[in-house]
Structure formats: structure tokens, C-alpha cells
Coordinates of C-alpha atoms and ligand atoms in Angstrom, one line a residue:
X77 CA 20.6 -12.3 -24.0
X78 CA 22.5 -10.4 -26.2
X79 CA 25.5 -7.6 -25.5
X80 CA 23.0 -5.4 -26.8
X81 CA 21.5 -4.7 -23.8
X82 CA 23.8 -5.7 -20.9
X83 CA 22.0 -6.5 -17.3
X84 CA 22.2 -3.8 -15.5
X85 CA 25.2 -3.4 -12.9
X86 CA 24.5 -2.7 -9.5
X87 CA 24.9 1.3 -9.1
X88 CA 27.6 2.4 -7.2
X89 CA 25.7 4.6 -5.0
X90 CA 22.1 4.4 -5.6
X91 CA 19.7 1.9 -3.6
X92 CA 18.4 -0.9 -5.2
X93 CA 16.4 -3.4 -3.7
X94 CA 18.2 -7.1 -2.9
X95 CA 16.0 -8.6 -5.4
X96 CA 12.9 -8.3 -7.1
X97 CA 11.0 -5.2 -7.6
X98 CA 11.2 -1.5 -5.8
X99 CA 9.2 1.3 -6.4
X100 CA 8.3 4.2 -4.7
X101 CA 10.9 5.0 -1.3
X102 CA 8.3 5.1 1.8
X103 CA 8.4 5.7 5.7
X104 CA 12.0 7.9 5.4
X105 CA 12.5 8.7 8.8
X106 CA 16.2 9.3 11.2
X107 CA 15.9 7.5 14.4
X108 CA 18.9 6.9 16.8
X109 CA 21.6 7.4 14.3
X110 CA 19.9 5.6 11.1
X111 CA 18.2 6.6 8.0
X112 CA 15.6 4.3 7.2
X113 CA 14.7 3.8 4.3
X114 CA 11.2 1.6 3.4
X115 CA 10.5 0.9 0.1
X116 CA 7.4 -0.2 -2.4
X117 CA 8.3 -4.0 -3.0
X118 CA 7.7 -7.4 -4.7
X119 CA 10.2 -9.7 -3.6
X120 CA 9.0 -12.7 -5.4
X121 CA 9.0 -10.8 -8.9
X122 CA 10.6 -8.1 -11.6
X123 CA 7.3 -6.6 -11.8
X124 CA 4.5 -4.5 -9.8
X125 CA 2.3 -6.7 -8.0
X126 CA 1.5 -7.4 -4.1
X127 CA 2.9 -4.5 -2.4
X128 CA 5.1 -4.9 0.9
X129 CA 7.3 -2.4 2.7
X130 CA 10.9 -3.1 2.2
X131 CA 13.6 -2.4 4.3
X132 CA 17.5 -0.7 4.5
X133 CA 19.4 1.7 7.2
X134 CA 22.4 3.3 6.4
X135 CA 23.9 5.7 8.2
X136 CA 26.1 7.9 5.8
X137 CA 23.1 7.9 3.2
X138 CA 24.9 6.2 0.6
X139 CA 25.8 2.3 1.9
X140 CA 22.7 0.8 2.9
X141 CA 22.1 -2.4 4.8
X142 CA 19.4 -4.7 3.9
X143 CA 16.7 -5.7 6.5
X144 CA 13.7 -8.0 6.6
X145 CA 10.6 -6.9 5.5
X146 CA 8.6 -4.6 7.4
X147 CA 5.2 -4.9 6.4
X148 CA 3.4 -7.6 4.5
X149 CA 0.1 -7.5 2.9
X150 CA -2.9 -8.7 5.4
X151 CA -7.0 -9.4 5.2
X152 CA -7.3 -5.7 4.8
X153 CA -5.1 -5.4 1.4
X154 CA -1.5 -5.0 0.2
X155 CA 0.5 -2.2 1.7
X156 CA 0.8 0.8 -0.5
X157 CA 2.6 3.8 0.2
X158 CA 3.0 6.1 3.3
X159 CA 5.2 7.9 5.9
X160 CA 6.6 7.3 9.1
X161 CA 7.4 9.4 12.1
X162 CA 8.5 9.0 15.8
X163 CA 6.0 9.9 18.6
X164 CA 8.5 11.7 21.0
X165 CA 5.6 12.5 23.2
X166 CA 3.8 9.0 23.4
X167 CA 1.0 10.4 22.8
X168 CA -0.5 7.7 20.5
X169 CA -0.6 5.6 23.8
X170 CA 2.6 3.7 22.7
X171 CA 5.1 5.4 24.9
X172 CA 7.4 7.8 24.0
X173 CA 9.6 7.3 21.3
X174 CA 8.1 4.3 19.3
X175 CA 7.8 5.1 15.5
X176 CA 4.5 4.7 13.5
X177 CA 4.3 4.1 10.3
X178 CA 1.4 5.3 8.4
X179 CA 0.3 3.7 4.8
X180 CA -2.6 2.9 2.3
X181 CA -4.0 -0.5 2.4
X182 CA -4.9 -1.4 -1.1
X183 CA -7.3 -4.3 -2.2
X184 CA -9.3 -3.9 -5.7
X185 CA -9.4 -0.2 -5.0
X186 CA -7.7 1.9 -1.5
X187 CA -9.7 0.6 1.5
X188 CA -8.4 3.4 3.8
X189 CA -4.9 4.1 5.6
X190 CA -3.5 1.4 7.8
X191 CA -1.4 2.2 11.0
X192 CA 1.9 0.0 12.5
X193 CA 4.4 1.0 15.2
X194 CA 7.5 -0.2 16.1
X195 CA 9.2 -0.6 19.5
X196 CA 12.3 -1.5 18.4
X197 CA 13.7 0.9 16.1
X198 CA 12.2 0.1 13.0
X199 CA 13.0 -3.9 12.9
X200 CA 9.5 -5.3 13.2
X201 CA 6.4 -3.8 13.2
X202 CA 2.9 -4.8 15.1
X203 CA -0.3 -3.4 12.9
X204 CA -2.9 -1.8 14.9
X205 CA -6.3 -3.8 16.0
X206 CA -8.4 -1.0 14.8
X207 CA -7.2 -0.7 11.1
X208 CA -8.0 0.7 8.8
X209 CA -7.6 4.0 10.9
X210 CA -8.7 6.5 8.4
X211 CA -11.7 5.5 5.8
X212 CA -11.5 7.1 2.2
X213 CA -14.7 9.6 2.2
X214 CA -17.7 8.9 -0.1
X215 CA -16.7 8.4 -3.7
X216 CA -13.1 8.7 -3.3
X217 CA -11.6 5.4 -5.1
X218 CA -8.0 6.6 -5.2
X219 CA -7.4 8.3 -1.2
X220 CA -3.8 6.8 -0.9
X221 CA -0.1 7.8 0.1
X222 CA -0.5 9.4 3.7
X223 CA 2.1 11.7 4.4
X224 CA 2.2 13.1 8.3
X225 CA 3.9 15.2 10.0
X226 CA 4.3 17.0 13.0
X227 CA 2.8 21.0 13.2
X228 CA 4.4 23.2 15.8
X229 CA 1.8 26.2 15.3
X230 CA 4.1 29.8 16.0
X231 CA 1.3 30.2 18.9
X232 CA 2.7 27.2 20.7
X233 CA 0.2 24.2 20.2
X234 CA 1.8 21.4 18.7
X235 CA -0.2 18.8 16.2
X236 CA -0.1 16.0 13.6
X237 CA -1.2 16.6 10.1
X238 CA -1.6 14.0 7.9
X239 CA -2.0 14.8 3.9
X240 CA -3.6 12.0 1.5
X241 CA -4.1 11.9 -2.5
X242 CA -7.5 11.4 -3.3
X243 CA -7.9 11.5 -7.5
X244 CA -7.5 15.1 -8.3
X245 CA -7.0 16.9 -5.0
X246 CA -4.4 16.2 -1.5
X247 CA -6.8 16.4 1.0
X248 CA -5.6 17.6 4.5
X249 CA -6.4 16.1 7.9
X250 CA -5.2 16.7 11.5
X251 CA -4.8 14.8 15.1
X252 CA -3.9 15.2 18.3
X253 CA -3.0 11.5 19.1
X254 CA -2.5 10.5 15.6
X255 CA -5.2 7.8 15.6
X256 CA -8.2 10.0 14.8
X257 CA -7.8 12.1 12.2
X258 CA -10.3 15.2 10.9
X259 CA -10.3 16.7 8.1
X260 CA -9.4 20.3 7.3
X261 CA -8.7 21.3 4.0
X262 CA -8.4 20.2 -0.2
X263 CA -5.5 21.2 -2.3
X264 CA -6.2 21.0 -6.3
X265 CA -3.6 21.8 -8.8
X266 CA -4.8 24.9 -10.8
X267 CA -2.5 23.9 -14.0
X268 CA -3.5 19.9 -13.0
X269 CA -3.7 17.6 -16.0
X270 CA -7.4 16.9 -16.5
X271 CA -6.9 12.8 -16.6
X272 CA -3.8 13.0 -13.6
X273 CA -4.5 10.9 -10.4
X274 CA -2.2 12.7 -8.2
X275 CA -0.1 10.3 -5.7
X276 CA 2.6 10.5 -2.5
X277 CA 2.1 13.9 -1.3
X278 CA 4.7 15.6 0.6
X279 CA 5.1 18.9 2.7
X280 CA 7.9 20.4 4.2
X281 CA 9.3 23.8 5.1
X282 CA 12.2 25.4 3.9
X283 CA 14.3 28.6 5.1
X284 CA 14.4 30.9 2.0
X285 CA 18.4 31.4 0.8
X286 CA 19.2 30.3 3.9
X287 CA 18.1 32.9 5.9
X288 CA 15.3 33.4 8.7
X289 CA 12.8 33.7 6.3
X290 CA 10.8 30.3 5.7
X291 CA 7.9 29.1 3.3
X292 CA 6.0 25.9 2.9
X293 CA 6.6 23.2 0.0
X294 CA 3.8 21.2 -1.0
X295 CA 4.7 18.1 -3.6
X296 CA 3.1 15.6 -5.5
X297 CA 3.2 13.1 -7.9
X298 CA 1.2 13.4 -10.9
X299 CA 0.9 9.7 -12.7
X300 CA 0.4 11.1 -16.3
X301 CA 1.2 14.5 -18.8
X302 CA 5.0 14.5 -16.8
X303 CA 7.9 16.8 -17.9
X304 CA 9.0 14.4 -20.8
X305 CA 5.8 12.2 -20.3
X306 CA 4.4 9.3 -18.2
X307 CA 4.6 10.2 -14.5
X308 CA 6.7 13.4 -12.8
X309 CA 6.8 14.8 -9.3
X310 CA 5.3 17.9 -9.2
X311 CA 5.8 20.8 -6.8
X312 CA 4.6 24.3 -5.4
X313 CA 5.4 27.1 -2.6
X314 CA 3.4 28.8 -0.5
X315 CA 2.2 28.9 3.3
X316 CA 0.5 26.0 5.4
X317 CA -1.3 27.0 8.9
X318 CA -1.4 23.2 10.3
X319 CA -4.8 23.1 8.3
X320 CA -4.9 24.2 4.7
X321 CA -2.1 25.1 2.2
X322 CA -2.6 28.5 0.2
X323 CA 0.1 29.4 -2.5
X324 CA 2.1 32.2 -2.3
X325 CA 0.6 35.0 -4.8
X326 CA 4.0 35.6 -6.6
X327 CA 5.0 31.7 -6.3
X328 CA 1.6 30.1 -7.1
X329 CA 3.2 28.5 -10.2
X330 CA 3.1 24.3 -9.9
X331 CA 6.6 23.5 -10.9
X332 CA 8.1 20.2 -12.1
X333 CA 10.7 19.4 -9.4
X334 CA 12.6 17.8 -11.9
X335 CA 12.5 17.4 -15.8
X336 CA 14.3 14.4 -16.7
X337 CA 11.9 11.3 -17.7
X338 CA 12.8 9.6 -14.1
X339 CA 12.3 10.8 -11.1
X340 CA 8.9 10.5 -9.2
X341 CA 7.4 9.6 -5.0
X342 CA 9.4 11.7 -4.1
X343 CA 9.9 11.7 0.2
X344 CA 11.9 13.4 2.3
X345 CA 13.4 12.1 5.7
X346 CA 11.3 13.1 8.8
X347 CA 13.6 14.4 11.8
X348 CA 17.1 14.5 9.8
X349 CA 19.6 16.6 12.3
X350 CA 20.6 19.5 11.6
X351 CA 17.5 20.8 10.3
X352 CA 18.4 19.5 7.1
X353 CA 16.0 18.9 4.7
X354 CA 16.7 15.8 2.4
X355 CA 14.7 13.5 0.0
X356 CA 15.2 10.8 -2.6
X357 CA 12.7 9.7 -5.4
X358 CA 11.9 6.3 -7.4
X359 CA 14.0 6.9 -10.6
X360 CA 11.6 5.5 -13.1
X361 CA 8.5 6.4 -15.1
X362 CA 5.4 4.5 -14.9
X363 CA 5.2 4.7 -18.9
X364 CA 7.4 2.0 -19.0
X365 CA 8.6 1.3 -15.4
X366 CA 8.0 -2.8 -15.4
X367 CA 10.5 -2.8 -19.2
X368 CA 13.6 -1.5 -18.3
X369 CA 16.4 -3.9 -18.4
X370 CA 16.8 -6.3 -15.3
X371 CA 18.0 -9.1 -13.9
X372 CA 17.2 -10.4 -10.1
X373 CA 16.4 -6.7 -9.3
X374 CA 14.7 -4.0 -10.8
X375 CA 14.2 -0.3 -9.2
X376 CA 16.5 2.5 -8.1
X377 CA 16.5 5.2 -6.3
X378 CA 17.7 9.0 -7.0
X379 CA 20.8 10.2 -5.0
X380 CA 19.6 11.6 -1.4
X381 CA 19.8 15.5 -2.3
X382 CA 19.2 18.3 0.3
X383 CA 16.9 20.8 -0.5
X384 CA 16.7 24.6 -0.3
X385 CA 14.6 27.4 -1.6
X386 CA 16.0 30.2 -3.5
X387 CA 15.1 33.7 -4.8
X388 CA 15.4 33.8 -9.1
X389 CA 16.3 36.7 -11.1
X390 CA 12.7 37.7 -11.2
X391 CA 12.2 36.6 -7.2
X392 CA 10.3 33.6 -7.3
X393 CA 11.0 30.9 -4.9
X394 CA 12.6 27.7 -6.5
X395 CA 13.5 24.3 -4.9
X396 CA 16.8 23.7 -5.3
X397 CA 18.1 20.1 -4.9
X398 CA 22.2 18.7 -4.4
X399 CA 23.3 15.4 -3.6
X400 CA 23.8 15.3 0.2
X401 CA 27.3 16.6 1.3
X402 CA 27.9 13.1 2.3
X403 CA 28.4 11.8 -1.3
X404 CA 31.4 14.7 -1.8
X405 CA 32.7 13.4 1.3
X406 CA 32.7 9.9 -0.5
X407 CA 35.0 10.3 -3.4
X408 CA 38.5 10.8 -4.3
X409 CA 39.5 12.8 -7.0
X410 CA 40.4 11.8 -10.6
X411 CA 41.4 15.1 -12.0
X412 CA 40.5 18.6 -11.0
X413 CA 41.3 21.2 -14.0
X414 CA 41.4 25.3 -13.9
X415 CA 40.8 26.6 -17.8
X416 CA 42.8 23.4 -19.2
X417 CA 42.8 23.8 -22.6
X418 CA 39.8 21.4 -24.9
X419 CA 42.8 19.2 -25.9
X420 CA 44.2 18.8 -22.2
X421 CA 40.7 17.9 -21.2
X422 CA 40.4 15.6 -23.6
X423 CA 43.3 13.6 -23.1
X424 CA 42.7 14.1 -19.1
X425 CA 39.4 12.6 -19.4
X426 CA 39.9 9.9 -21.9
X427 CA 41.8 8.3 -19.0
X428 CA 38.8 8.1 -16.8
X429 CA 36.4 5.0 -16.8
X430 CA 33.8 4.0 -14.6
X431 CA 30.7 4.5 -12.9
X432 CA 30.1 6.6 -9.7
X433 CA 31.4 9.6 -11.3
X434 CA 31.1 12.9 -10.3
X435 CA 31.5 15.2 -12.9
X436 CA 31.5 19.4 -12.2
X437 CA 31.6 21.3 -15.1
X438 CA 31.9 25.3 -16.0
X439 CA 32.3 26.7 -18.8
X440 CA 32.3 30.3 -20.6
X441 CA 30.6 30.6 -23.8
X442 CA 32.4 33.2 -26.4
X443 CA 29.5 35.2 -26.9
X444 CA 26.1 34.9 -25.3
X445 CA 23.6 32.7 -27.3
X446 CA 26.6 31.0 -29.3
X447 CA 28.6 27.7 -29.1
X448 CA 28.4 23.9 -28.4
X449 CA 28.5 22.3 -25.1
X450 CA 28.4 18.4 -24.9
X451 CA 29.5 16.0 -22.2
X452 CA 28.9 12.5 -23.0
X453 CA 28.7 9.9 -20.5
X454 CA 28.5 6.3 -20.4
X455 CA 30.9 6.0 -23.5
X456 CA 31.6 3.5 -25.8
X457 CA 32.6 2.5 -29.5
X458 CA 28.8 2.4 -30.4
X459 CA 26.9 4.9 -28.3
X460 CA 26.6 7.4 -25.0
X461 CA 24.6 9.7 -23.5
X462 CA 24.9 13.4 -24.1
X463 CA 24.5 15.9 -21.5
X464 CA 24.4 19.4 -22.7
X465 CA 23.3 23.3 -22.4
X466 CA 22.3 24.6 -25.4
X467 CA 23.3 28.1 -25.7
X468 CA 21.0 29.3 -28.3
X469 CA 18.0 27.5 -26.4
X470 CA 19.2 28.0 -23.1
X471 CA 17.9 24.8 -22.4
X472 CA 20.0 21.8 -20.1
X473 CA 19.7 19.0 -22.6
X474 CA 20.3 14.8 -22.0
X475 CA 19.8 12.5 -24.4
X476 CA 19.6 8.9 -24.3
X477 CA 19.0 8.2 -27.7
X478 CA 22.1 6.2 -28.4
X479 CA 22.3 5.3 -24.7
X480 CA 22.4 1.4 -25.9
X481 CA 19.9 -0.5 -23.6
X482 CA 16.9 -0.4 -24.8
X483 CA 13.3 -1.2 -23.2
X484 CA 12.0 -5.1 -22.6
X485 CA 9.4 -4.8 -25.2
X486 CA 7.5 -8.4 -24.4
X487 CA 8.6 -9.9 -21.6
X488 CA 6.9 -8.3 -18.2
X489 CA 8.7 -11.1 -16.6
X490 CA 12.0 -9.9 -16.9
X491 CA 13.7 -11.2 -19.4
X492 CA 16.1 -9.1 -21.0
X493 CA 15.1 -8.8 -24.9
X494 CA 16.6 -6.1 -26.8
X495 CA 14.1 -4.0 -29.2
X496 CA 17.6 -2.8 -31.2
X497 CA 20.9 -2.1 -30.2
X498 CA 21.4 1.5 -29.5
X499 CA 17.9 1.9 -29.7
X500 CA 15.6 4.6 -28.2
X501 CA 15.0 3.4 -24.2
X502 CA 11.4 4.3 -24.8
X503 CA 8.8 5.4 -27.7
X504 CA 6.5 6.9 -24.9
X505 CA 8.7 9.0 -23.1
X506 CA 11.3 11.4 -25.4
X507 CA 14.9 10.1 -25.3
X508 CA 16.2 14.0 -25.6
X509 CA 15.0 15.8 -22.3
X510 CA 15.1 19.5 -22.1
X511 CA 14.6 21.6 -19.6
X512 CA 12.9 24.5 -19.7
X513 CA 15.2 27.4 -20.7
X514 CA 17.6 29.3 -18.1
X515 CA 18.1 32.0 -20.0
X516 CA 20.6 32.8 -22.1
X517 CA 24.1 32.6 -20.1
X518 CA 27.3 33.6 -20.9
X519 CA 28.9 30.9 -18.2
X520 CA 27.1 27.3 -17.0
X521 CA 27.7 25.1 -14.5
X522 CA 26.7 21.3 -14.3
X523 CA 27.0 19.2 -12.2
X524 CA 26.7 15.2 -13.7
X525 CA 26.5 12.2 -11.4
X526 CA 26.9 8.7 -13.3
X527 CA 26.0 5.4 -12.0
X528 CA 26.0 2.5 -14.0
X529 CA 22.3 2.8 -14.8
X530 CA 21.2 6.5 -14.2
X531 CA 22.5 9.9 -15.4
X532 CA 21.4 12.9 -12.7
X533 CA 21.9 16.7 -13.6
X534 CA 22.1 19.4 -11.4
X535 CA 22.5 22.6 -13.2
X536 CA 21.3 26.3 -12.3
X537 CA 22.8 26.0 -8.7
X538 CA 20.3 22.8 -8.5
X539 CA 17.1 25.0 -9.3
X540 CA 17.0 22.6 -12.7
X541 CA 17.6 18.9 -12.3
X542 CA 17.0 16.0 -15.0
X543 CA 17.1 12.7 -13.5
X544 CA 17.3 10.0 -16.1
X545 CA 17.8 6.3 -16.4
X546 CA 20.3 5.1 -19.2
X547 CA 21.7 1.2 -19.8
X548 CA 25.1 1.7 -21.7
X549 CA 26.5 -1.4 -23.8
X550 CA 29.4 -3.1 -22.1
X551 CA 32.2 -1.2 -21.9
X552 CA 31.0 2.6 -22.1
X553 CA 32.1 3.3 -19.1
X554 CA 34.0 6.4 -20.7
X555 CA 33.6 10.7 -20.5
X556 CA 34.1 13.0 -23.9
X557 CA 33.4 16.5 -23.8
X558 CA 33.3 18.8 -26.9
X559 CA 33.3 22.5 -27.1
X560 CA 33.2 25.0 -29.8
X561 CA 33.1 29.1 -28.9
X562 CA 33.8 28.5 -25.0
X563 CA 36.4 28.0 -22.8
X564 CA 36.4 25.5 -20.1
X565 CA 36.8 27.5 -16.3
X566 CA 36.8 23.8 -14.4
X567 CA 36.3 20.5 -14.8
X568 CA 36.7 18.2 -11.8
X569 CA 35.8 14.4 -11.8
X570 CA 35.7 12.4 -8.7
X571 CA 35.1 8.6 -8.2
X572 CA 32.4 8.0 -5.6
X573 CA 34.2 5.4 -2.9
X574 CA 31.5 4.4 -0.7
X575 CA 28.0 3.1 -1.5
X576 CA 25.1 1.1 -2.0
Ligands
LIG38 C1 3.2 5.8 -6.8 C2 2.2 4.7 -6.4 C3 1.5 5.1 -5.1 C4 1.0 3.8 -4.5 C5 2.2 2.9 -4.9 C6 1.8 1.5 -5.2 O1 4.2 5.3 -7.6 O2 1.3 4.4 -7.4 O3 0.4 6.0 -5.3 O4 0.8 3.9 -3.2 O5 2.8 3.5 -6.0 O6 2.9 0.7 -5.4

């Protein structure tokens, strides 16, 4: 090992799995005061293989505690991913209340989805006699990921619906006592990458700017041609009558739901309170997911964000994502500036070191399409990331070129192997994301949250997020900002207190 490429710290406040490997979040359901959280896993490795359901509750979202594992592979396959919900109404002949968690037994190829249920809030879980429940139709080799939830038709009848990727399409089934399942309806991406197998479906729906006005969110996760390449979570809006999902004429556009390189199986928890709407994703890309650095773990999880829909400048509905109120709840502030001077910001900030930093940032540019805007994060004598807006692009920028850690290029079992120090994290996917361009603006706002291995932006009151993993050297633990034709309005760092 060298101090090229230090072993990843544990984050602050992301999840990680206790060792071995994590990916995709599954089974995210609230049930008597607890988040669960379920997780792809391989305990007995730092790489993909033999997939069982991991398990955490928390109940603040960010400080997790580790539980036994849920689900194990069985004769029918290993457990891939899936959902969970409660059956208030018993009406899977369990009783009232137990949970059921649905998911995609995997052996060669997907063999069908696999039912277990829990009496016991989530601790241990019984699988069902008759699985596989659901058989993949005729041809389908890839029918994985069921996502179900419950469908309270505006008529009055209530029903389960259950959504599955199979290859190119979602297809869309539904149940009364959610053991037999019909189908109704396909969804295919219009704009779809020819060669995309699309995996972990999920659909929700949101109020639109908060108001009465709601409208249906279909997501997916498309394993190849993402935002910055390799895989990317994949989104659109538009109206869902229990059976089929038809997108909105003026919204029909399938969106990335976030454009950094990391941040894909995407879920959101089933029965939060409050009617809030909240989800978390694997950050990672399957381009190189099994190479980042690691030690006794390997995997990590997105902040929990809440989600809304809102109205842009030319009325299209976007998804808007921001870490959960909990996590601002969870800090104490470092420094909180109103149109300090560059110099005073500076010297403010060259005091602050860390990780589980929460960084909000406005600024005014001079004149519109002018100027220089660069935060960098995670820095050191030899290297950082750079989060920007580039005022001539309009584009949110990150760049992890001279993040320090680089990928594992040999060693699939772990072992930490620099390619160079400072080097690129990955030839496949870009190290300087973009997003696509807001417009030219005479004023931005960014919101940075940095954890010892992950930078996440929110920028564009959340309509534009990059998520992006990032392994600093030891010691850049450290903040710069430079500015040139704008004026800082705020900048406000907070250390997050509580967490995983
Ligand atoms: C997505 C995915 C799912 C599958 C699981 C296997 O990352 O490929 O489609 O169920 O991971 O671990």
C-alpha cells in the first residue's frame, strides 16, 4: 500500500456496509418508528458475487444500526434486488401488519421473483412455500428488481402493483392479495440506449411545487450509455392509472436524475410519515464499481434526499432532490458569511478541515456569462476536487481528476494498488462531470456535501445534482474557493455531528 491511495475512511454520514461488499439499497420501507434499510451484499468478499439482503435501521436517517442478514441465497438462486411493503390489511393471509418483501431470485439467468414476510418487524424473514411467486414470461432472460406498491384508485378501490425490469422495457403487473400477480402494461424508454438492460424500477407520486396538484414519477436504472458513462438512474413524469404509465405530453422527456458518474438503484422509502417522499441510491458505477479503493468494506450509499417536483422556466416538471432535513438538523456550524470579501473567505475557510461538510454557496457573477467559480474540496498539497459553475457554459462542473485515489486496476480481490498518484479514478467514466447547462445566470447557488469518500452537488434548487465518488490522499481534508468577476452573497459550512 502506498499513501497514494489511502483506504478509504468510513464516511461520516453515508451507509456503508459492516464489511464486504454493498450494492444496490433494497426493501426501504418505515415501520414502527424505523427506516430499514436492506442492501445488495457479499459478506464474505470486496467484490459482486452471491447476492444476500443486508440489513440496518436507523431512525434519524443518518446513524444506522447493523442487523443480521435478512435473506440468504436458497435452491431457487441468490437474492437479487426488490422492495418491501407492509400489508396493513392482512390481506396476503399473513395478518395485518406483517411486511413482505418482494425480490428477484437469480441463478445462471432471473428465475422469477421470490416472496418473504416478516412477523417481527423486519428481523427475520420466513420465504414463502410457493416461490418463485411470479415466473419471468417467455423469452424474458433479464425480468428482475420488483418494485410494489400500494394503488389507492381516486374511485375508491385500493390495489397492489408491482413493476419489474425485463431487458428493454418495465413491465407492469397488479394484485389484490399480492401473491398473484397479472399483468397490465409495458413501459419502453423512447430515447432508451439500444444495448441498455434497464434495472430497479421505481414509481412514486409527487405534489407539483408543493401544491394540490400531483403527477407520477417513473425511474429506472439503465446499466450502460449513463450521464458520464457506465450505469445512471434514469427518470420521467407523467400519469399512472394503477395499470399503465403514459408520459405527460409536455414532460415526456426521460431525464437523468442525476449527472455525476455515481449514483444509480435508486429507491425510495415506502410509507415515510409525513407524506414525505425520500430515496437514496448505490453511489457507484458499474464501469468500474468492483476497483474503487477498499479495505474490509466496499459500497456506499448517497445521502437520503427528499424529493419534489417543480415547474422550470419553460414549465416542465423536474425532480428535485435535498438531503433530508434531518442531516441540517445534524450539524453545527463552522462559519456562516454574508458577502465576506474573497480574502475573508479565504482565510475563514482555510481554517476548516474535515469530512462531513456541508458547504452552501451563492454567489453573483459581475456580468452574466463572465467569471470563475471554483470550490475545491478534499484539499491537500498535491491534489482536490473542483466543484464549479461555469458561467460561460452554464454548466455545474466536478472534477476528480486530481482527486488522488485512483482505481484498483488488477486486483478484483481488493487490494489496494495505485495506477498513479493523483491519477484519473477511471479511464471509462470522465473525471470532469458536467451537467447539462442551466442557463446563463447572473447568481448560483450550490449546495456541496463532503464525506470522506463522495462529493454530492445540489445546485438549481436540487433540479441538477452530481453525485460522485472521490478518494483524497491523506490529509486533504481542506476547502479553497476562488473567484474572479463575482461577489460572494453567502457562504456557510457546517460539520455534520451525527452519522453512519
Ligand atoms: C443493479 C443490479 C440489479 C440486480 C442487482 C444484483 O445494480 O444489477 O438489477 O438485482 O444489481 O446485485
Amino acid at each position: 500500500m502506498t499513501d497514494a491511495a489511502p483506504p478509504p475512511d468510513r464516511p461520516v454520514c453515508h451507509f456503508t456496509p459492516p464489511v464486504g461488499w454493498m450494492n444496490d439499497p433494497n426493501g426501504l420501507v418505515h415501520h414502527a418508528g424505523e427506516w430499514h434499510l436492506y442492501y445488495q451484499h457479499h459478506p464474505d468478499s470486496l467484490v459482486w458475487g452471491p447476492m444476500h439482503w443486508g440489513h440496518a435501521v436507523s431512525r434519524d436517517l443518518l446513524t444506522w444500526e447493523h442487523l443480521p442478514i435478512a435473506l440468504a441465497p436458497d435452491e431457487h438462486g441468490t437474492i437479487f434486488s426488490g422492495s418491501a411493503v407492509v400489508d396493513r390489511d392482512g390481506v396476503a393471509g399473513y395478518g395485518p401488519g406483517a411486511m413482505l418483501a418482494f425480490f428477484t431470485y437469480h441463478r445462471e439467468r432471473d428465475r422469477g421473483q421470490g416472496l418473504a414476510v416478516s412477523l417481527d418487524a423486519g428481523r427475520t424473514w420466513t420465504k414463502h412455500a410457493g416461490n418463485p411467486i411470479l415466473l419471468p414470461p417467455v423469452g424474458d432472460v433479464d425480468f428482475r428488481d420488483p418494485r410494489v406498491l400500494r394503488y389507492q384508485d381516486p374511485a375508491g378501490p385500493v390495489w397492489w402493483v408491482m413493476v419489474v425490469a425485463a431487458g428493454r422495457v418495465l413491465r407492469f403487473y397488479r394484485s389484490d392479495d399480492l401473491l398473484v400477480w397479472t399483468p397490465t402494461g409495458t413501459f419502453a424508454d423512447p430515447a432508451g440506449d439500444d444495448l441498455a438492460v434497464l434495472e430497479t424500477p421505481e414509481l412514486f407520486e409527487l405534489p407539483i411545487d408543493d401544491g394540490a396538484e400531483r403527477a407520477w414519477v417513473l425511474v429506472f436504472g439503465q446499466t450502460t450509455g449513463g450521464p458520464q458513462g457506465g450505469s445512471g438512474a434514469r427518470y420521467v413524469v407523467g400519469g399512472f392509472d394503477g395499470e399503465r404509465f403514459t408520459p405527460s405530453d409536455g414532460d415526456a422527456e426521460v431525464r437523468w436524475a442525476d449527472h455525476g458518474a455515481d449514483f444509480y438503484a435508486a429507491q425510495s422509502w415506502t410509507d415515510s410519515p409525513d407524506g414525505r417522499r425520500i430515496w437514496v441510491a448505490w453511489m457507484n458505477n458499474w464501469a468500474y464499481a468492483e476497483r474503487i479503493p477498499a479495505t474490509t468494506w466496499r459500497g456506499v450509499l448517497s445521502i437520503p434526499r427528499e424529493l419534489g417536483l417543480a415547474r422550470d422556466t419553460v414549465g416542465q416538471l423536474r425532480l428535485t432532490q435535498r438531503p433530508v432535513d434531518e442531516l441540517t438538523r445534524a450539524q453545527q456550524p463552522l462559519l456562516d458569511l454574508r458577502e465576506p470579501d474573497l480574502e475573508t473567505a479565504q482565510q475563514q475557510l482555510a481554517r476548516v478541515r474535515g469530512a462531513g461538510l456541508d458547504v452552501t454557496l451563492e454567489v453573483e457573477f459581475a456580468s452574466e456569462g463572465e467569471g470563475h467559480l471554483e470550490l475545491a474540496v478534499h484539499h491537500g498539497p498535491a491534489g482536490a476536487t473542483r466543484v464549479g459553475y461555469d458561467p460561460v457554459s452554464g454548466e455545474v462542473v466536478v472534477d476528480r481528476s486530481r482527486s488522488g485515489g485512483a482505481l484498483d486496476p488488477v486486483a478484483p480481490g481488493g487490494a489496494l494498488d495505485p495506477v498513479a498518484p493523483g491519477g484519473a479514478l477511471d479511464p471509462v467514466a470522465p473525471s470532469r462531470h458536467r451537467s447539462p447547462p442551466l442557463g446563463r445566470r447572473a447568481a448560483v447557488e450550490l449546495r456541496v456535501l463532503v464525506d470522506t469518500t463522495s462529493i454530492e452537488v445540489f445546485a438549481d434548487g436540487g433540479a441538477v445534482v452530481l453525485s460522485v465518488l472521490a478518494f483524497p490522499l491523506p490529509g486533504a481534508t481542506g476547502l479553497r474557493l476562488d473567484l474572479d468577476g463575482a461577489r460572494i452573497a453567502r457562504l456557510a459550512v457546517a460539520a455534520v455531528t451525527a452519522g453512519a
